[in-house]
Amino acid sequence: DHEAYVNNTMAINPISRGVATLDALNQYGTPYDSFYNTVQLLCDSLTTQRIDLSTYSPADSVYLSFFFQPGGNGFYPFVNDSLMLFFKQGNTWKEVWSDSGSTVQPFRQVMIPVTDTAYFNDSFQFRFVNLAAFQYSGSTWNIDYIRMNAGRNMFDTAVNAIAYTSDPTNMLNDYT
């Protein structure tokens, strides 16, 4: 997909640099539908490459986790807007999680167990999609620190990594 905007400016207090922002604008910065501005549409999507889960099973306790933030430094999503997560099952996408729009909030973490045996194949994929109404060109969602691994559980929420969360200060003053 080319719709998600990977950036370091749209999130407030991100978990790490390189947040993926989903909004009501296409990859060229144009509204998806500026003529019918009260219609809700599926807008940006962020889809993974294929992931080989064929050597795993539900007994391996595979979890997908991510942090998300409505609004950030963009327009906050309205109540009817939503951020959704889909898992690919065969040739169809199955919704496994969603959150409704709200005002700007801190990042929140989500833990999704992968338990359906249909997902344990050599071409597992997941996709984030936002649903937006265009009354005010709103519905900005930030996604950060997506992680998937076996041997996890619902309490495996600690971020055990060293990462920049903002631009580093310039140690050389006039030089970069």
Rosetta silent file (secondary structure, phi, psi, omega in degrees, C-alpha in Angstrom):
SEQUENCE: DHEAYVNNTMAINPISRGVATLDALNQYGTPYDSFYNTVQLLCDSLTTQRIDLSTYSPADSVYLSFFFQPGGNGFYPFVNDSLMLFFKQGNTWKEVWSDSGSTVQPFRQVMIPVTDTAYFNDSFQFRFVNLAAFQYSGSTWNIDYIRMNAGRNMFDTAVNAIAYTSDPTNMLNDYT
SCORE:     score description
SCORE:     0.000 S_00000001
   1 L     0.000  154.466  178.404    0.000    0.000    0.000 S_00000001
   2 L  -122.275    8.484 -173.276    1.097    3.582   -0.527 S_00000001
   3 L   -83.392  -36.491 -178.325   -1.573    5.373    1.480 S_00000001
   4 L   -66.884  141.153 -179.140   -0.069    5.373    4.994 S_00000001
   5 E  -105.015  108.316  178.585    2.228    8.309    5.704 S_00000001
   6 E   -85.874  123.645 -170.304    5.345    7.232    7.623 S_00000001
   7 E  -154.640  175.036  177.999    6.605   10.281    9.501 S_00000001
   8 L  -122.002   16.525 -173.873    8.127   11.759   12.643 S_00000001
   9 L  -125.987  -18.793 -173.043    5.769   14.722   13.105 S_00000001
  10 L   -83.632  -20.831 -177.296    2.111   13.619   13.290 S_00000001
  11 L   -93.288  152.755  173.135    2.208   11.760   16.635 S_00000001
  12 L  -104.988  122.213 -178.427    2.317   13.209   20.132 S_00000001
  13 L    51.346   60.253 -179.678    4.839   11.385   22.367 S_00000001
  14 L   -66.820  163.163  177.016    5.351    8.404   20.029 S_00000001
  15 L   -74.092  -36.869  177.478    6.818    5.114   21.229 S_00000001
  16 L  -153.100  171.719  176.683    9.519    5.333   18.531 S_00000001
  17 L   -74.612  157.651  176.900   10.306    7.300   15.381 S_00000001
  18 L    85.936   46.909  178.837    8.643    6.377   12.109 S_00000001
  19 E   -73.097  141.920  174.452    4.956    6.409   13.005 S_00000001
  20 E   -94.286  120.932 -179.739    2.493    5.270   10.316 S_00000001
  21 E  -106.343  127.762  174.421   -0.326    7.822    9.963 S_00000001
  22 E  -110.039  131.281 -177.056   -3.649    6.863    8.363 S_00000001
  23 L  -142.833 -161.646 -177.522   -5.933    9.769    7.452 S_00000001
  24 L   -99.586   18.530  179.863   -8.605   10.824    4.943 S_00000001
  25 E  -115.260  143.820  178.876   -6.090   11.758    2.225 S_00000001
  26 L   -77.568 -173.179 -176.063   -4.763    9.509   -0.518 S_00000001
  27 L   -64.849  -14.778  179.343   -1.070    8.980   -1.313 S_00000001
  28 L  -101.471    4.474  179.658   -0.996   12.298   -3.191 S_00000001
  29 L    82.797   14.272 -179.890   -2.482   14.329   -0.317 S_00000001
  30 L  -102.154  140.200  176.255   -5.906   14.639   -1.965 S_00000001
  31 E   -57.482  143.582 -179.825   -9.148   13.748   -0.126 S_00000001
  32 L   -60.878  -37.899  179.407  -10.495   10.362   -1.175 S_00000001
  33 L  -149.503   94.396 -177.947  -13.881   11.883   -1.970 S_00000001
  34 L   -87.554   -9.795 -179.144  -14.172   15.660   -1.727 S_00000001
  35 L   -81.323  -49.205  177.754  -17.490   15.802   -3.610 S_00000001
  36 L  -100.416   81.039 -169.508  -19.594   13.713   -1.196 S_00000001
  37 L   -81.086    6.208  174.923  -18.050   15.008    2.014 S_00000001
  38 L  -112.151    1.087 -179.472  -20.490   13.324    4.426 S_00000001
  39 L   -83.059  139.934  174.262  -20.025    9.765    3.119 S_00000001
  40 E   -91.209  134.012 -179.576  -17.920    7.350    5.136 S_00000001
  41 E  -134.340  153.955  167.902  -15.292    5.463    3.158 S_00000001
  42 E   -72.814  126.996 -173.968  -12.477    3.061    3.819 S_00000001
  43 E  -107.403 -114.599 -176.296   -9.445    5.282    3.384 S_00000001
  44 E   -67.955  152.905  172.193   -5.789    4.520    4.016 S_00000001
  45 E  -138.400  152.924  176.965   -4.512    1.016    4.533 S_00000001
  46 E  -132.573  109.854 -173.643   -1.232   -0.406    5.744 S_00000001
  47 E  -115.822  137.339  178.581   -0.705   -4.038    4.684 S_00000001
  48 L   -77.641  161.921  165.415    2.152   -6.338    5.598 S_00000001
  49 L   -69.539  172.648  177.399    4.129   -8.483    3.241 S_00000001
  50 L   -67.432  139.045  178.951    3.420  -12.207    3.555 S_00000001
  51 E  -118.495  129.311 -178.246    4.584  -13.704    6.859 S_00000001
  52 L   -83.863  103.641  175.249    5.406  -17.415    7.094 S_00000001
  53 L  -107.070   13.904 -173.928    3.532  -18.816   10.103 S_00000001
  54 L   -65.936  -21.970  179.884    3.427  -22.366    8.690 S_00000001
  55 L   -91.715    2.690  179.956    5.870  -23.698   11.315 S_00000001
  56 L  -111.768  166.311  175.706    3.739  -22.338   14.187 S_00000001
  57 L  -142.657  171.809  177.467    0.443  -23.368   15.736 S_00000001
  58 H   -56.378  -27.072  179.295   -1.958  -21.836   18.276 S_00000001
  59 H   -66.979  -17.179 -179.301    0.036  -23.643   21.002 S_00000001
  60 H   -81.679   -1.738  176.442    3.019  -21.375   20.209 S_00000001
  61 L    53.339   62.169  178.572    1.167  -18.357   21.639 S_00000001
  62 E   -84.946  127.626  178.217    1.666  -15.975   18.706 S_00000001
  63 E  -125.866  143.164  169.517    0.609  -12.399   19.466 S_00000001
  64 E  -107.680  130.089  176.708    0.441   -9.263   17.345 S_00000001
  65 E  -131.176  154.559  177.868    0.790   -6.035   19.301 S_00000001
  66 E  -161.527  162.047  173.757    0.827   -2.379   18.331 S_00000001
  67 E  -109.532  144.133  176.431    0.321    1.080   19.764 S_00000001
  68 E  -139.160  154.018  179.639   -2.233    3.484   18.300 S_00000001
  69 E  -141.332  121.820  172.824   -3.217    7.104   18.870 S_00000001
  70 E   -75.886  138.193  174.155   -6.310    8.894   17.547 S_00000001
  71 L    84.337  -79.053 -173.612   -5.639   12.415   16.334 S_00000001
  72 L    62.104 -132.238  176.776   -2.102   13.186   17.376 S_00000001
  73 L   -90.909   15.509  177.284   -1.029   16.393   15.623 S_00000001
  74 L  -112.991 -164.890  176.628   -3.751   15.882   13.000 S_00000001
  75 L   -74.600  133.819  178.448   -7.536   16.011   13.032 S_00000001
  76 L   -75.550  147.761 -179.781   -9.038   13.741   15.644 S_00000001
  77 L   -72.683  145.396  176.955  -11.404   11.048   14.367 S_00000001
  78 L   -79.643  168.479 -176.327  -15.132   11.473   14.938 S_00000001
  79 L   -56.520  -36.881 -179.406  -17.233    8.923   16.833 S_00000001
  80 L   -80.665  -11.234  176.504  -18.368    7.214   13.596 S_00000001
  81 L   -79.054  159.475  177.968  -14.791    6.959   12.304 S_00000001
  82 E  -156.838  157.023  170.864  -12.721    3.919   13.203 S_00000001
  83 E  -108.213  131.279 -176.154   -9.368    2.213   12.937 S_00000001
  84 E  -127.961  149.610  175.631   -9.651   -1.468   12.043 S_00000001
  85 E  -119.277  130.665  179.870   -7.291   -4.428   11.917 S_00000001
  86 E  -120.338  144.874  168.944   -7.891   -7.286    9.485 S_00000001
  87 E  -109.023  141.594  179.418   -6.254  -10.703    9.158 S_00000001
  88 E   -85.506  126.861  179.465   -6.221  -12.329    5.717 S_00000001
  89 E  -124.740  102.964 -173.297   -7.999  -15.659    5.615 S_00000001
  90 L    69.306 -119.901  177.619   -7.678  -17.255    2.191 S_00000001
  91 L  -105.195    8.708 -178.741   -8.642  -14.498   -0.255 S_00000001
  92 E  -119.420  155.967  178.577  -10.765  -12.502    2.187 S_00000001
  93 E  -102.567  128.323 -178.552   -9.961  -10.066    4.968 S_00000001
  94 E  -110.465  123.662  178.402  -11.516  -10.760    8.386 S_00000001
  95 E   -70.118  126.843 -179.119  -11.867   -7.896   10.882 S_00000001
  96 E  -116.082  -11.819 -179.429  -10.270   -8.909   14.196 S_00000001
  97 E  -163.421  150.104  172.024  -10.167   -5.566   16.054 S_00000001
  98 E  -156.826  160.413  175.741  -11.440   -1.982   15.798 S_00000001
  99 E  -139.756  140.097 -179.828  -11.603    1.232   17.797 S_00000001
 100 E   -83.302  156.990  179.960  -14.018    4.147   17.422 S_00000001
 101 L   -63.779  154.135  179.142  -12.938    7.731   16.904 S_00000001
 102 L  -164.071  179.400  177.645  -12.334   10.062   19.822 S_00000001
 103 L   -71.351  172.012 -178.184  -10.373   13.111   20.798 S_00000001
 104 L   -58.000  132.278  179.021   -6.585   13.073   20.980 S_00000001
 105 L  -136.328  164.651  173.147   -5.323   10.563   23.514 S_00000001
 106 L   -66.050  164.820  176.047   -1.953    9.096   24.463 S_00000001
 107 L   -60.677  139.780  175.075   -0.801    5.989   22.637 S_00000001
 108 E  -122.811  144.379 -178.632   -2.556    2.810   23.777 S_00000001
 109 E   -96.974  143.742  177.708   -1.278   -0.712   23.255 S_00000001
 110 E  -123.128  136.699  177.064   -3.346   -3.534   21.771 S_00000001
 111 E  -118.416  120.165 -178.839   -2.537   -7.247   22.105 S_00000001
 112 E  -118.471  115.387  175.428   -4.145   -9.609   19.567 S_00000001
 113 E   -77.342  141.626  175.408   -3.623  -13.379   19.932 S_00000001
 114 E   -99.032  104.426 -172.333   -3.412  -15.349   16.690 S_00000001
 115 L  -118.622  -21.826 -177.328   -5.445  -18.450   17.530 S_00000001
 116 L   -75.111  126.273 -178.673   -7.317  -19.532   14.393 S_00000001
 117 H   -61.318  -20.955  179.241   -5.500  -22.414   12.672 S_00000001
 118 H   -64.787  -21.263 -178.496   -6.455  -20.901    9.290 S_00000001
 119 H   -86.016  -14.582 -175.912   -3.829  -18.173    9.859 S_00000001
 120 L   -87.901   76.637  179.916   -0.925  -20.557   10.387 S_00000001
 121 L  -138.013 -176.522 -176.026    0.214  -20.787    6.776 S_00000001
 122 L   -87.608    6.157 -179.008    3.094  -19.464    4.671 S_00000001
 123 L  -138.493   40.191  177.139    1.248  -16.332    3.514 S_00000001
 124 E   -65.182  139.161  175.317   -0.289  -14.749    6.624 S_00000001
 125 L  -141.967  152.871  170.065   -0.964  -11.014    6.284 S_00000001
 126 E  -132.279  159.641 -173.926   -2.579   -8.317    8.357 S_00000001
 127 E  -145.865  133.302  170.344   -3.860   -4.896    7.386 S_00000001
 128 E   -97.022  138.365  178.584   -4.785   -1.689    9.194 S_00000001
 129 E  -140.472  141.785  173.291   -7.568    0.395    7.589 S_00000001
 130 E  -111.327  142.736  176.768   -9.292    3.577    8.717 S_00000001
 131 E  -105.730  126.525 -174.669  -12.928    4.398    8.086 S_00000001
 132 E  -139.394  145.347  167.712  -13.576    8.137    7.805 S_00000001
 133 E  -100.808  148.559 -169.063  -16.324   10.620    7.085 S_00000001
 134 L  -104.141   22.137 -177.606  -15.088   13.729    5.334 S_00000001
 135 L   -54.437  -40.097 -176.952  -17.088   16.508    6.958 S_00000001
 136 L  -130.991   26.502 -177.996  -13.915   18.183    8.200 S_00000001
 137 L    52.990   42.078 -174.692  -11.130   16.165    6.523 S_00000001
 138 L   -93.380 -150.594  175.182  -10.580   14.410    9.823 S_00000001
 139 L    68.094   62.560  174.140   -9.832   10.938   11.036 S_00000001
 140 L   -98.705  129.149  177.282   -6.105   10.834   11.690 S_00000001
 141 E  -127.383  136.278  176.095   -4.786    7.691   13.359 S_00000001
 142 E  -111.508  135.708  179.401   -1.150    7.009   14.286 S_00000001
 143 E  -123.292  134.111 -176.800    0.212    3.459   14.575 S_00000001
 144 E  -143.573  154.701  171.338    3.564    2.698   16.169 S_00000001
 145 E    52.980   60.156  177.428    5.724   -0.172   17.357 S_00000001
 146 E   -79.617  130.662 -175.769    4.028   -3.089   15.597 S_00000001
 147 E  -141.550  136.873  176.925    5.388   -6.367   16.911 S_00000001
 148 E  -138.888  130.745 -178.869    4.557  -10.027   16.226 S_00000001
 149 E  -162.689  161.116  174.813    6.210  -13.033   17.823 S_00000001
 150 L   -88.320  164.621  177.954    5.658  -16.469   19.305 S_00000001
 151 L    74.268   23.007  179.720    5.979  -17.226   23.003 S_00000001
 152 L  -105.702  170.997  173.035    4.087  -14.119   24.065 S_00000001
 153 L  -146.523  177.256 -174.226    1.051  -13.616   26.267 S_00000001
 154 L   -65.584  -14.042  179.353   -1.412  -10.834   27.022 S_00000001
 155 L   -97.290    0.776  179.551    0.911   -9.446   29.717 S_00000001
 156 L   -81.771   68.641 -173.341    3.902   -9.154   27.345 S_00000001
 157 L  -109.782   -3.912 -177.947    3.416   -5.402   26.988 S_00000001
 158 L   -71.618  137.360  175.070    6.836   -4.048   27.941 S_00000001
 159 L   -92.605  106.216 -175.774    8.732   -2.198   25.227 S_00000001
 160 L  -107.552   66.858 -178.499   12.218   -3.601   25.590 S_00000001
 161 L  -151.597  152.477  173.928   14.066   -1.588   22.960 S_00000001
 162 L   -99.546  121.621 -176.670   16.155    1.507   22.683 S_00000001
 163 L  -146.919  147.362  172.052   14.627    3.866   20.125 S_00000001
 164 L   -71.626  142.998  174.436   14.588    7.543   19.278 S_00000001
 165 L  -114.174  -10.067  176.168   11.252    9.235   19.906 S_00000001
 166 L  -150.915  173.105  179.111   12.236   12.624   18.472 S_00000001
 167 L   -62.030  134.725  177.195   14.994   14.123   16.349 S_00000001
 168 L   -67.840  150.551  178.387   18.347   13.883   18.099 S_00000001
 169 L   -69.751  152.133 -178.738   19.947   17.170   19.079 S_00000001
 170 L   -83.122  111.906 -178.423   22.709   18.443   16.832 S_00000001
 171 L   -80.264  -15.755 -175.290   26.008   17.875   18.648 S_00000001
 172 L  -107.076   18.462  178.415   28.062   19.677   16.011 S_00000001
 173 L    53.660  -95.263 -174.202   26.103   22.976   16.035 S_00000001
 174 L   -85.365    3.399 -176.309   26.459   24.270   12.455 S_00000001
 175 L  -117.641  152.653  176.831   27.292   20.880   10.909 S_00000001
 176 L  -130.026    0.000    0.000   25.116   17.865   10.136 S_00000001
